Amino acid sequence: MTLSTTRQATAPEILDRCRELVRPALAESVRRLHPWHAETAAFSLGWSGVDGSPVPGSQGKGVRQALAVLGAEAAGGSGPDGVTGAVAVELVHTFSLIHDDIMDGDETRRRRPTVWKAYGTGPAVLAGDALFALAVSTLAEVPGPSGPAAVRRLSGALGDLVHGQAQDLLFESRPWTGPEAVLPHEYRAMAAQKTGSLLGCSAALGAVLAGAPAATADALDRAGRHLGVAFQAVDDLLGIWGDPQLTGKPVHSDLRRLKKTLPVLAALSSRHPAARQLEAVLTGADPLDEAGLRRTAGLVDEAGGRRATVAEAREHLR
């Protein structure tokens, strides 16, 4: 009798495997774009610098494309069955990041200038539009009944994504306190749409392209949306307490912009005395300097915002 030496692959190994599987098809798809848009897309994807020179090994985590591959495998198909879906969701994700950075005014991403800072707002908007169109056509060209079904899945997810993005933007104009204040449950619903819709769609697309029944794709979609809320919660934690060397953004970046994120909203809704101090800081007329940002982050933590956000992420990963 021999002992099994099989071990479970780690998350980085799984992401690497899926990226290697998807990258050739994704690169081929990007080459179909207008050369200007292709250059901009390659920069956004981390493949090249502003001058077009290759950047070996520089790319995003590829979570969404991995979910499409894994969704196909979970539904009884093979990894290659999900590649077309992986390409489509990666194109949509890149489009959404380009436009999101413009709307938020973010100047850096992954320790590099954002597309609009590197190329200008107009070219960035056009590149995002081109990626969106390419994503839809990529799925529309899939032969057989799975092509139209995949397009419907992506269209529904895109509708939810832009709805969630609209809510996120509208939150900025609402007050911190009072009857019009943003409540944590509203933020969760926004995150399920803005972040969760595409994660759910990624896994579901893999299943659809592998020929799985709609019920299987629906179950994977729901799981992905829960993952999206957890993902957003962790992103919000990093937006306040994350290491700039890891996040590529300044420490306290979300507080600096007075962005309504889950840790802050959870802290404000608590009964802790620090919540009232936090409310006074956020509604004050004076801008926050570095000392003020540190104090505000401390108040969010003291009022339970960090703890509640960690619990939220864990709940949606169960």
JSON list of N, CA and C in Angstrom, two decimals, residues 132-205:
[
{"chain": "A", "resi": 132, "resn": "PHE", "atom": "N", "xyz": [-15.77, 47.03, -23.47]},
{"chain": "A", "resi": 132, "resn": "PHE", "atom": "CA", "xyz": [-17.15, 46.60, -23.21]},
{"chain": "A", "resi": 132, "resn": "PHE", "atom": "C", "xyz": [-17.75, 45.96, -24.47]},
{"chain": "A", "resi": 133, "resn": "ALA", "atom": "N", "xyz": [-17.61, 46.65, -25.59]},
{"chain": "A", "resi": 133, "resn": "ALA", "atom": "CA", "xyz": [-18.15, 46.13, -26.85]},
{"chain": "A", "resi": 133, "resn": "ALA", "atom": "C", "xyz": [-17.49, 44.81, -27.23]},
{"chain": "A", "resi": 134, "resn": "LEU", "atom": "N", "xyz": [-16.18, 44.72, -27.02]},
{"chain": "A", "resi": 134, "resn": "LEU", "atom": "CA", "xyz": [-15.46, 43.50, -27.35]},
{"chain": "A", "resi": 134, "resn": "LEU", "atom": "C", "xyz": [-15.91, 42.33, -26.49]},
{"chain": "A", "resi": 135, "resn": "ALA", "atom": "N", "xyz": [-16.20, 42.59, -25.21]},
{"chain": "A", "resi": 135, "resn": "ALA", "atom": "CA", "xyz": [-16.65, 41.53, -24.32]},
{"chain": "A", "resi": 135, "resn": "ALA", "atom": "C", "xyz": [-17.97, 40.93, -24.80]},
{"chain": "A", "resi": 136, "resn": "VAL", "atom": "N", "xyz": [-18.90, 41.78, -25.19]},
{"chain": "A", "resi": 136, "resn": "VAL", "atom": "CA", "xyz": [-20.20, 41.29, -25.66]},
{"chain": "A", "resi": 136, "resn": "VAL", "atom": "C", "xyz": [-20.04, 40.50, -26.96]},
{"chain": "A", "resi": 137, "resn": "SER", "atom": "N", "xyz": [-19.25, 41.02, -27.89]},
{"chain": "A", "resi": 137, "resn": "SER", "atom": "CA", "xyz": [-19.09, 40.32, -29.17]},
{"chain": "A", "resi": 137, "resn": "SER", "atom": "C", "xyz": [-18.36, 39.00, -28.98]},
{"chain": "A", "resi": 138, "resn": "THR", "atom": "N", "xyz": [-17.46, 38.92, -28.01]},
{"chain": "A", "resi": 138, "resn": "THR", "atom": "CA", "xyz": [-16.75, 37.67, -27.73]},
{"chain": "A", "resi": 138, "resn": "THR", "atom": "C", "xyz": [-17.71, 36.54, -27.39]},
{"chain": "A", "resi": 139, "resn": "LEU", "atom": "N", "xyz": [-18.70, 36.84, -26.56]},
{"chain": "A", "resi": 139, "resn": "LEU", "atom": "CA", "xyz": [-19.68, 35.82, -26.19]},
{"chain": "A", "resi": 139, "resn": "LEU", "atom": "C", "xyz": [-20.70, 35.59, -27.30]},
{"chain": "A", "resi": 140, "resn": "ALA", "atom": "N", "xyz": [-21.05, 36.66, -28.00]},
{"chain": "A", "resi": 140, "resn": "ALA", "atom": "CA", "xyz": [-22.05, 36.53, -29.07]},
{"chain": "A", "resi": 140, "resn": "ALA", "atom": "C", "xyz": [-21.56, 35.60, -30.18]},
{"chain": "A", "resi": 141, "resn": "GLU", "atom": "N", "xyz": [-20.25, 35.46, -30.33]},
{"chain": "A", "resi": 141, "resn": "GLU", "atom": "CA", "xyz": [-19.68, 34.63, -31.39]},
{"chain": "A", "resi": 141, "resn": "GLU", "atom": "C", "xyz": [-19.57, 33.15, -31.01]},
{"chain": "A", "resi": 142, "resn": "VAL", "atom": "N", "xyz": [-19.92, 32.82, -29.76]},
{"chain": "A", "resi": 142, "resn": "VAL", "atom": "CA", "xyz": [-19.88, 31.41, -29.34]},
{"chain": "A", "resi": 142, "resn": "VAL", "atom": "C", "xyz": [-20.97, 30.65, -30.08]},
{"chain": "A", "resi": 143, "resn": "PRO", "atom": "N", "xyz": [-20.64, 29.55, -30.75]},
{"chain": "A", "resi": 143, "resn": "PRO", "atom": "CA", "xyz": [-21.65, 28.81, -31.51]},
{"chain": "A", "resi": 143, "resn": "PRO", "atom": "C", "xyz": [-22.60, 28.03, -30.59]},
{"chain": "A", "resi": 144, "resn": "GLY", "atom": "N", "xyz": [-23.79, 27.74, -31.13]},
{"chain": "A", "resi": 144, "resn": "GLY", "atom": "CA", "xyz": [-24.74, 26.93, -30.38]},
{"chain": "A", "resi": 144, "resn": "GLY", "atom": "C", "xyz": [-25.56, 27.73, -29.40]},
{"chain": "A", "resi": 145, "resn": "PRO", "atom": "N", "xyz": [-26.41, 27.08, -28.61]},
{"chain": "A", "resi": 145, "resn": "PRO", "atom": "CA", "xyz": [-27.30, 27.78, -27.68]},
{"chain": "A", "resi": 145, "resn": "PRO", "atom": "C", "xyz": [-26.61, 28.44, -26.50]},
{"chain": "A", "resi": 146, "resn": "SER", "atom": "N", "xyz": [-25.38, 28.00, -26.19]},
{"chain": "A", "resi": 146, "resn": "SER", "atom": "CA", "xyz": [-24.71, 28.58, -25.02]},
{"chain": "A", "resi": 146, "resn": "SER", "atom": "C", "xyz": [-24.28, 30.02, -25.28]},
{"chain": "A", "resi": 147, "resn": "GLY", "atom": "N", "xyz": [-24.08, 30.42, -26.54]},
{"chain": "A", "resi": 147, "resn": "GLY", "atom": "CA", "xyz": [-23.68, 31.79, -26.84]},
{"chain": "A", "resi": 147, "resn": "GLY", "atom": "C", "xyz": [-24.73, 32.81, -26.41]},
{"chain": "A", "resi": 148, "resn": "PRO", "atom": "N", "xyz": [-25.98, 32.70, -26.91]},
{"chain": "A", "resi": 148, "resn": "PRO", "atom": "CA", "xyz": [-27.03, 33.63, -26.48]},
{"chain": "A", "resi": 148, "resn": "PRO", "atom": "C", "xyz": [-27.27, 33.59, -24.97]},
{"chain": "A", "resi": 149, "resn": "ALA", "atom": "N", "xyz": [-27.20, 32.40, -24.37]},
{"chain": "A", "resi": 149, "resn": "ALA", "atom": "CA", "xyz": [-27.40, 32.30, -22.92]},
{"chain": "A", "resi": 149, "resn": "ALA", "atom": "C", "xyz": [-26.30, 33.04, -22.17]},
{"chain": "A", "resi": 150, "resn": "ALA", "atom": "N", "xyz": [-25.08, 32.94, -22.69]},
{"chain": "A", "resi": 150, "resn": "ALA", "atom": "CA", "xyz": [-23.95, 33.63, -22.05]},
{"chain": "A", "resi": 150, "resn": "ALA", "atom": "C", "xyz": [-24.10, 35.15, -22.18]},
{"chain": "A", "resi": 151, "resn": "VAL", "atom": "N", "xyz": [-24.54, 35.62, -23.35]},
{"chain": "A", "resi": 151, "resn": "VAL", "atom": "CA", "xyz": [-24.74, 37.05, -23.54]},
{"chain": "A", "resi": 151, "resn": "VAL", "atom": "C", "xyz": [-25.82, 37.57, -22.58]},
{"chain": "A", "resi": 152, "resn": "ARG", "atom": "N", "xyz": [-26.88, 36.80, -22.40]},
{"chain": "A", "resi": 152, "resn": "ARG", "atom": "CA", "xyz": [-27.93, 37.22, -21.46]},
{"chain": "A", "resi": 152, "resn": "ARG", "atom": "C", "xyz": [-27.38, 37.31, -20.05]},
{"chain": "A", "resi": 153, "resn": "ARG", "atom": "N", "xyz": [-26.55, 36.35, -19.67]},
{"chain": "A", "resi": 153, "resn": "ARG", "atom": "CA", "xyz": [-25.95, 36.39, -18.33]},
{"chain": "A", "resi": 153, "resn": "ARG", "atom": "C", "xyz": [-25.10, 37.65, -18.16]},
{"chain": "A", "resi": 154, "resn": "LEU", "atom": "N", "xyz": [-24.27, 37.91, -19.14]},
{"chain": "A", "resi": 154, "resn": "LEU", "atom": "CA", "xyz": [-23.39, 39.08, -19.04]},
{"chain": "A", "resi": 154, "resn": "LEU", "atom": "C", "xyz": [-24.19, 40.37, -19.04]},
{"chain": "A", "resi": 155, "resn": "SER", "atom": "N", "xyz": [-25.23, 40.45, -19.86]},
{"chain": "A", "resi": 155, "resn": "SER", "atom": "CA", "xyz": [-26.05, 41.66, -19.92]},
{"chain": "A", "resi": 155, "resn": "SER", "atom": "C", "xyz": [-26.72, 41.93, -18.58]},
{"chain": "A", "resi": 156, "resn": "GLY", "atom": "N", "xyz": [-27.24, 40.88, -17.96]},
{"chain": "A", "resi": 156, "resn": "GLY", "atom": "CA", "xyz": [-27.86, 41.06, -16.65]},
{"chain": "A", "resi": 156, "resn": "GLY", "atom": "C", "xyz": [-26.87, 41.54, -15.60]},
{"chain": "A", "resi": 157, "resn": "ALA", "atom": "N", "xyz": [-25.67, 40.95, -15.63]},
{"chain": "A", "resi": 157, "resn": "ALA", "atom": "CA", "xyz": [-24.64, 41.35, -14.67]},
{"chain": "A", "resi": 157, "resn": "ALA", "atom": "C", "xyz": [-24.21, 42.79, -14.89]},
{"chain": "A", "resi": 158, "resn": "LEU", "atom": "N", "xyz": [-24.10, 43.20, -16.16]},
{"chain": "A", "resi": 158, "resn": "LEU", "atom": "CA", "xyz": [-23.72, 44.57, -16.45]},
{"chain": "A", "resi": 158, "resn": "LEU", "atom": "C", "xyz": [-24.76, 45.56, -15.96]},
{"chain": "A", "resi": 159, "resn": "GLY", "atom": "N", "xyz": [-26.04, 45.19, -16.12]},
{"chain": "A", "resi": 159, "resn": "GLY", "atom": "CA", "xyz": [-27.10, 46.05, -15.59]},
{"chain": "A", "resi": 159, "resn": "GLY", "atom": "C", "xyz": [-26.99, 46.23, -14.09]},
{"chain": "A", "resi": 160, "resn": "ASP", "atom": "N", "xyz": [-26.71, 45.13, -13.38]},
{"chain": "A", "resi": 160, "resn": "ASP", "atom": "CA", "xyz": [-26.54, 45.21, -11.93]},
{"chain": "A", "resi": 160, "resn": "ASP", "atom": "C", "xyz": [-25.29, 46.01, -11.57]},
{"chain": "A", "resi": 161, "resn": "LEU", "atom": "N", "xyz": [-24.22, 45.80, -12.33]},
{"chain": "A", "resi": 161, "resn": "LEU", "atom": "CA", "xyz": [-22.96, 46.49, -12.05]},
{"chain": "A", "resi": 161, "resn": "LEU", "atom": "C", "xyz": [-23.14, 48.01, -12.11]},
{"chain": "A", "resi": 162, "resn": "VAL", "atom": "N", "xyz": [-23.76, 48.50, -13.19]},
{"chain": "A", "resi": 162, "resn": "VAL", "atom": "CA", "xyz": [-23.90, 49.95, -13.32]},
{"chain": "A", "resi": 162, "resn": "VAL", "atom": "C", "xyz": [-24.93, 50.49, -12.34]},
{"chain": "A", "resi": 163, "resn": "HIS", "atom": "N", "xyz": [-25.92, 49.67, -11.97]},
{"chain": "A", "resi": 163, "resn": "HIS", "atom": "CA", "xyz": [-26.87, 50.08, -10.93]},
{"chain": "A", "resi": 163, "resn": "HIS", "atom": "C", "xyz": [-26.14, 50.27, -9.61]},
{"chain": "A", "resi": 164, "resn": "GLY", "atom": "N", "xyz": [-25.28, 49.30, -9.27]},
{"chain": "A", "resi": 164, "resn": "GLY", "atom": "CA", "xyz": [-24.51, 49.41, -8.04]},
{"chain": "A", "resi": 164, "resn": "GLY", "atom": "C", "xyz": [-23.55, 50.58, -8.07]},
{"chain": "A", "resi": 165, "resn": "GLN", "atom": "N", "xyz": [-22.94, 50.83, -9.22]},
{"chain": "A", "resi": 165, "resn": "GLN", "atom": "CA", "xyz": [-22.04, 51.96, -9.35]},
{"chain": "A", "resi": 165, "resn": "GLN", "atom": "C", "xyz": [-22.78, 53.28, -9.16]},
{"chain": "A", "resi": 166, "resn": "ALA", "atom": "N", "xyz": [-24.00, 53.35, -9.72]},
{"chain": "A", "resi": 166, "resn": "ALA", "atom": "CA", "xyz": [-24.81, 54.55, -9.55]},
{"chain": "A", "resi": 166, "resn": "ALA", "atom": "C", "xyz": [-25.14, 54.79, -8.07]},
{"chain": "A", "resi": 167, "resn": "GLN", "atom": "N", "xyz": [-25.49, 53.71, -7.37]},
{"chain": "A", "resi": 167, "resn": "GLN", "atom": "CA", "xyz": [-25.78, 53.83, -5.94]},
{"chain": "A", "resi": 167, "resn": "GLN", "atom": "C", "xyz": [-24.56, 54.32, -5.17]},
{"chain": "A", "resi": 168, "resn": "ASP", "atom": "N", "xyz": [-23.41, 53.76, -5.52]},
{"chain": "A", "resi": 168, "resn": "ASP", "atom": "CA", "xyz": [-22.17, 54.15, -4.85]},
{"chain": "A", "resi": 168, "resn": "ASP", "atom": "C", "xyz": [-21.89, 55.64, -5.03]},
{"chain": "A", "resi": 169, "resn": "LEU", "atom": "N", "xyz": [-22.10, 56.13, -6.25]},
{"chain": "A", "resi": 169, "resn": "LEU", "atom": "CA", "xyz": [-21.90, 57.55, -6.50]},
{"chain": "A", "resi": 169, "resn": "LEU", "atom": "C", "xyz": [-22.92, 58.41, -5.77]},
{"chain": "A", "resi": 170, "resn": "LEU", "atom": "N", "xyz": [-24.18, 57.96, -5.75]},
{"chain": "A", "resi": 170, "resn": "LEU", "atom": "CA", "xyz": [-25.22, 58.72, -5.06]},
{"chain": "A", "resi": 170, "resn": "LEU", "atom": "C", "xyz": [-24.99, 58.76, -3.56]},
{"chain": "A", "resi": 171, "resn": "PHE", "atom": "N", "xyz": [-24.36, 57.71, -3.01]},
{"chain": "A", "resi": 171, "resn": "PHE", "atom": "CA", "xyz": [-24.06, 57.70, -1.58]},
{"chain": "A", "resi": 171, "resn": "PHE", "atom": "C", "xyz": [-23.19, 58.91, -1.20]},
{"chain": "A", "resi": 172, "resn": "GLU", "atom": "N", "xyz": [-22.34, 59.35, -2.12]},
{"chain": "A", "resi": 172, "resn": "GLU", "atom": "CA", "xyz": [-21.41, 60.45, -1.81]},
{"chain": "A", "resi": 172, "resn": "GLU", "atom": "C", "xyz": [-22.15, 61.75, -1.50]},
{"chain": "A", "resi": 173, "resn": "SER", "atom": "N", "xyz": [-23.33, 61.92, -2.10]},
{"chain": "A", "resi": 173, "resn": "SER", "atom": "CA", "xyz": [-24.08, 63.16, -1.89]},
{"chain": "A", "resi": 173, "resn": "SER", "atom": "C", "xyz": [-25.05, 63.08, -0.71]},
{"chain": "A", "resi": 174, "resn": "ARG", "atom": "N", "xyz": [-25.16, 61.92, -0.10]},
{"chain": "A", "resi": 174, "resn": "ARG", "atom": "CA", "xyz": [-26.06, 61.78, 1.04]},
{"chain": "A", "resi": 174, "resn": "ARG", "atom": "C", "xyz": [-25.33, 62.10, 2.35]},
{"chain": "A", "resi": 175, "resn": "PRO", "atom": "N", "xyz": [-26.04, 62.56, 3.36]},
{"chain": "A", "resi": 175, "resn": "PRO", "atom": "CA", "xyz": [-25.38, 62.98, 4.61]},
{"chain": "A", "resi": 175, "resn": "PRO", "atom": "C", "xyz": [-24.87, 61.78, 5.41]},
{"chain": "A", "resi": 176, "resn": "TRP", "atom": "N", "xyz": [-23.99, 62.09, 6.35]},
{"chain": "A", "resi": 176, "resn": "TRP", "atom": "CA", "xyz": [-23.46, 61.05, 7.23]},
{"chain": "A", "resi": 176, "resn": "TRP", "atom": "C", "xyz": [-24.48, 60.63, 8.28]},
{"chain": "A", "resi": 177, "resn": "THR", "atom": "N", "xyz": [-25.35, 61.53, 8.66]},
{"chain": "A", "resi": 177, "resn": "THR", "atom": "CA", "xyz": [-26.31, 61.25, 9.72]},
{"chain": "A", "resi": 177, "resn": "THR", "atom": "C", "xyz": [-27.71, 61.70, 9.31]},
{"chain": "A", "resi": 178, "resn": "GLY", "atom": "N", "xyz": [-28.70, 61.32, 10.12]},
{"chain": "A", "resi": 178, "resn": "GLY", "atom": "CA", "xyz": [-30.07, 61.74, 9.87]},
{"chain": "A", "resi": 178, "resn": "GLY", "atom": "C", "xyz": [-30.84, 60.72, 9.04]},
{"chain": "A", "resi": 179, "resn": "PRO", "atom": "N", "xyz": [-32.09, 61.04, 8.71]},
{"chain": "A", "resi": 179, "resn": "PRO", "atom": "CA", "xyz": [-32.95, 60.08, 8.00]},
{"chain": "A", "resi": 179, "resn": "PRO", "atom": "C", "xyz": [-32.47, 59.74, 6.59]},
{"chain": "A", "resi": 180, "resn": "GLU", "atom": "N", "xyz": [-31.66, 60.59, 5.98]},
{"chain": "A", "resi": 180, "resn": "GLU", "atom": "CA", "xyz": [-31.15, 60.34, 4.63]},
{"chain": "A", "resi": 180, "resn": "GLU", "atom": "C", "xyz": [-29.78, 59.69, 4.62]},
{"chain": "A", "resi": 181, "resn": "ALA", "atom": "N", "xyz": [-29.27, 59.35, 5.79]},
{"chain": "A", "resi": 181, "resn": "ALA", "atom": "CA", "xyz": [-27.93, 58.76, 5.87]},
{"chain": "A", "resi": 181, "resn": "ALA", "atom": "C", "xyz": [-27.92, 57.37, 5.24]},
{"chain": "A", "resi": 182, "resn": "VAL", "atom": "N", "xyz": [-26.76, 56.98, 4.71]},
{"chain": "A", "resi": 182, "resn": "VAL", "atom": "CA", "xyz": [-26.60, 55.65, 4.12]},
{"chain": "A", "resi": 182, "resn": "VAL", "atom": "C", "xyz": [-26.47, 54.64, 5.26]},
{"chain": "A", "resi": 183, "resn": "LEU", "atom": "N", "xyz": [-27.27, 53.58, 5.20]},
{"chain": "A", "resi": 183, "resn": "LEU", "atom": "CA", "xyz": [-27.25, 52.55, 6.24]},
{"chain": "A", "resi": 183, "resn": "LEU", "atom": "C", "xyz": [-26.44, 51.34, 5.76]},
{"chain": "A", "resi": 184, "resn": "PRO", "atom": "N", "xyz": [-25.89, 50.57, 6.70]},
{"chain": "A", "resi": 184, "resn": "PRO", "atom": "CA", "xyz": [-25.07, 49.42, 6.30]},
{"chain": "A", "resi": 184, "resn": "PRO", "atom": "C", "xyz": [-25.77, 48.45, 5.37]},
{"chain": "A", "resi": 185, "resn": "HIS", "atom": "N", "xyz": [-27.09, 48.20, 5.56]},
{"chain": "A", "resi": 185, "resn": "HIS", "atom": "CA", "xyz": [-27.76, 47.24, 4.69]},
{"chain": "A", "resi": 185, "resn": "HIS", "atom": "C", "xyz": [-27.87, 47.76, 3.25]},
{"chain": "A", "resi": 186, "resn": "GLU", "atom": "N", "xyz": [-27.95, 49.09, 3.09]},
{"chain": "A", "resi": 186, "resn": "GLU", "atom": "CA", "xyz": [-27.96, 49.65, 1.74]},
{"chain": "A", "resi": 186, "resn": "GLU", "atom": "C", "xyz": [-26.60, 49.46, 1.07]},
{"chain": "A", "resi": 187, "resn": "TYR", "atom": "N", "xyz": [-25.56, 49.61, 1.88]},
{"chain": "A", "resi": 187, "resn": "TYR", "atom": "CA", "xyz": [-24.21, 49.44, 1.34]},
{"chain": "A", "resi": 187, "resn": "TYR", "atom": "C", "xyz": [-23.99, 47.99, 0.91]},
{"chain": "A", "resi": 188, "resn": "ARG", "atom": "N", "xyz": [-24.48, 47.03, 1.70]},
{"chain": "A", "resi": 188, "resn": "ARG", "atom": "CA", "xyz": [-24.35, 45.62, 1.33]},
{"chain": "A", "resi": 188, "resn": "ARG", "atom": "C", "xyz": [-25.03, 45.34, 0.00]},
{"chain": "A", "resi": 189, "resn": "ALA", "atom": "N", "xyz": [-26.24, 45.89, -0.17]},
{"chain": "A", "resi": 189, "resn": "ALA", "atom": "CA", "xyz": [-26.97, 45.69, -1.43]},
{"chain": "A", "resi": 189, "resn": "ALA", "atom": "C", "xyz": [-26.21, 46.28, -2.60]},
{"chain": "A", "resi": 190, "resn": "MET", "atom": "N", "xyz": [-25.60, 47.45, -2.40]},
{"chain": "A", "resi": 190, "resn": "MET", "atom": "CA", "xyz": [-24.79, 48.07, -3.44]},
{"chain": "A", "resi": 190, "resn": "MET", "atom": "C", "xyz": [-23.59, 47.20, -3.80]},
{"chain": "A", "resi": 191, "resn": "ALA", "atom": "N", "xyz": [-22.92, 46.68, -2.77]},
{"chain": "A", "resi": 191, "resn": "ALA", "atom": "CA", "xyz": [-21.73, 45.84, -3.00]},
{"chain": "A", "resi": 191, "resn": "ALA", "atom": "C", "xyz": [-22.09, 44.56, -3.74]},
{"chain": "A", "resi": 192, "resn": "ALA", "atom": "N", "xyz": [-23.24, 43.98, -3.43]},
{"chain": "A", "resi": 192, "resn": "ALA", "atom": "CA", "xyz": [-23.67, 42.76, -4.11]},
{"chain": "A", "resi": 192, "resn": "ALA", "atom": "C", "xyz": [-23.86, 43.01, -5.60]},
{"chain": "A", "resi": 193, "resn": "GLN", "atom": "N", "xyz": [-24.25, 44.24, -5.95]},
{"chain": "A", "resi": 193, "resn": "GLN", "atom": "CA", "xyz": [-24.42, 44.57, -7.36]},
{"chain": "A", "resi": 193, "resn": "GLN", "atom": "C", "xyz": [-23.12, 45.05, -7.99]},
{"chain": "A", "resi": 194, "resn": "LYS", "atom": "N", "xyz": [-22.49, 46.04, -7.40]},
{"chain": "A", "resi": 194, "resn": "LYS", "atom": "CA", "xyz": [-21.30, 46.65, -8.00]},
{"chain": "A", "resi": 194, "resn": "LYS", "atom": "C", "xyz": [-20.14, 45.66, -8.08]},
{"chain": "A", "resi": 195, "resn": "THR", "atom": "N", "xyz": [-19.92, 44.91, -7.02]},
{"chain": "A", "resi": 195, "resn": "THR", "atom": "CA", "xyz": [-18.78, 43.98, -6.98]},
{"chain": "A", "resi": 195, "resn": "THR", "atom": "C", "xyz": [-19.21, 42.54, -7.21]},
{"chain": "A", "resi": 196, "resn": "GLY", "atom": "N", "xyz": [-20.32, 42.15, -6.61]},
{"chain": "A", "resi": 196, "resn": "GLY", "atom": "CA", "xyz": [-20.74, 40.76, -6.67]},
{"chain": "A", "resi": 196, "resn": "GLY", "atom": "C", "xyz": [-21.31, 40.31, -8.00]},
{"chain": "A", "resi": 197, "resn": "SER", "atom": "N", "xyz": [-21.92, 41.24, -8.75]},
{"chain": "A", "resi": 197, "resn": "SER", "atom": "CA", "xyz": [-22.59, 40.83, -9.99]},
{"chain": "A", "resi": 197, "resn": "SER", "atom": "C", "xyz": [-21.61, 40.21, -10.98]},
{"chain": "A", "resi": 198, "resn": "LEU", "atom": "N", "xyz": [-20.45, 40.80, -11.14]},
{"chain": "A", "resi": 198, "resn": "LEU", "atom": "CA", "xyz": [-19.50, 40.28, -12.12]},
{"chain": "A", "resi": 198, "resn": "LEU", "atom": "C", "xyz": [-18.80, 39.02, -11.61]},
{"chain": "A", "resi": 199, "resn": "LEU", "atom": "N", "xyz": [-18.58, 38.93, -10.30]},
{"chain": "A", "resi": 199, "resn": "LEU", "atom": "CA", "xyz": [-18.00, 37.70, -9.75]},
{"chain": "A", "resi": 199, "resn": "LEU", "atom": "C", "xyz": [-18.97, 36.53, -9.93]},
{"chain": "A", "resi": 200, "resn": "GLY", "atom": "N", "xyz": [-20.26, 36.79, -9.64]},
{"chain": "A", "resi": 200, "resn": "GLY", "atom": "CA", "xyz": [-21.26, 35.76, -9.84]},
{"chain": "A", "resi": 200, "resn": "GLY", "atom": "C", "xyz": [-21.39, 35.38, -11.30]},
{"chain": "A", "resi": 201, "resn": "CYS", "atom": "N", "xyz": [-21.39, 36.39, -12.17]},
{"chain": "A", "resi": 201, "resn": "CYS", "atom": "CA", "xyz": [-21.49, 36.14, -13.60]},
{"chain": "A", "resi": 201, "resn": "CYS", "atom": "C", "xyz": [-20.30, 35.32, -14.09]},
{"chain": "A", "resi": 202, "resn": "SER", "atom": "N", "xyz": [-19.12, 35.57, -13.57]},
{"chain": "A", "resi": 202, "resn": "SER", "atom": "CA", "xyz": [-17.93, 34.85, -13.99]},
{"chain": "A", "resi": 202, "resn": "SER", "atom": "C", "xyz": [-18.09, 33.35, -13.79]},
{"chain": "A", "resi": 203, "resn": "ALA", "atom": "N", "xyz": [-18.47, 32.97, -12.58]},
{"chain": "A", "resi": 203, "resn": "ALA", "atom": "CA", "xyz": [-18.64, 31.55, -12.29]},
{"chain": "A", "resi": 203, "resn": "ALA", "atom": "C", "xyz": [-19.79, 30.96, -13.10]},
{"chain": "A", "resi": 204, "resn": "ALA", "atom": "N", "xyz": [-20.87, 31.71, -13.23]},
{"chain": "A", "resi": 204, "resn": "ALA", "atom": "CA", "xyz": [-22.03, 31.22, -13.98]},
{"chain": "A", "resi": 204, "resn": "ALA", "atom": "C", "xyz": [-21.71, 31.05, -15.46]},
{"chain": "A", "resi": 205, "resn": "LEU", "atom": "N", "xyz": [-20.94, 31.96, -16.02]},
{"chain": "A", "resi": 205, "resn": "LEU", "atom": "CA", "xyz": [-20.58, 31.86, -17.44]},
{"chain": "A", "resi": 205, "resn": "LEU", "atom": "C", "xyz": [-19.80, 30.58, -17.73]}
]
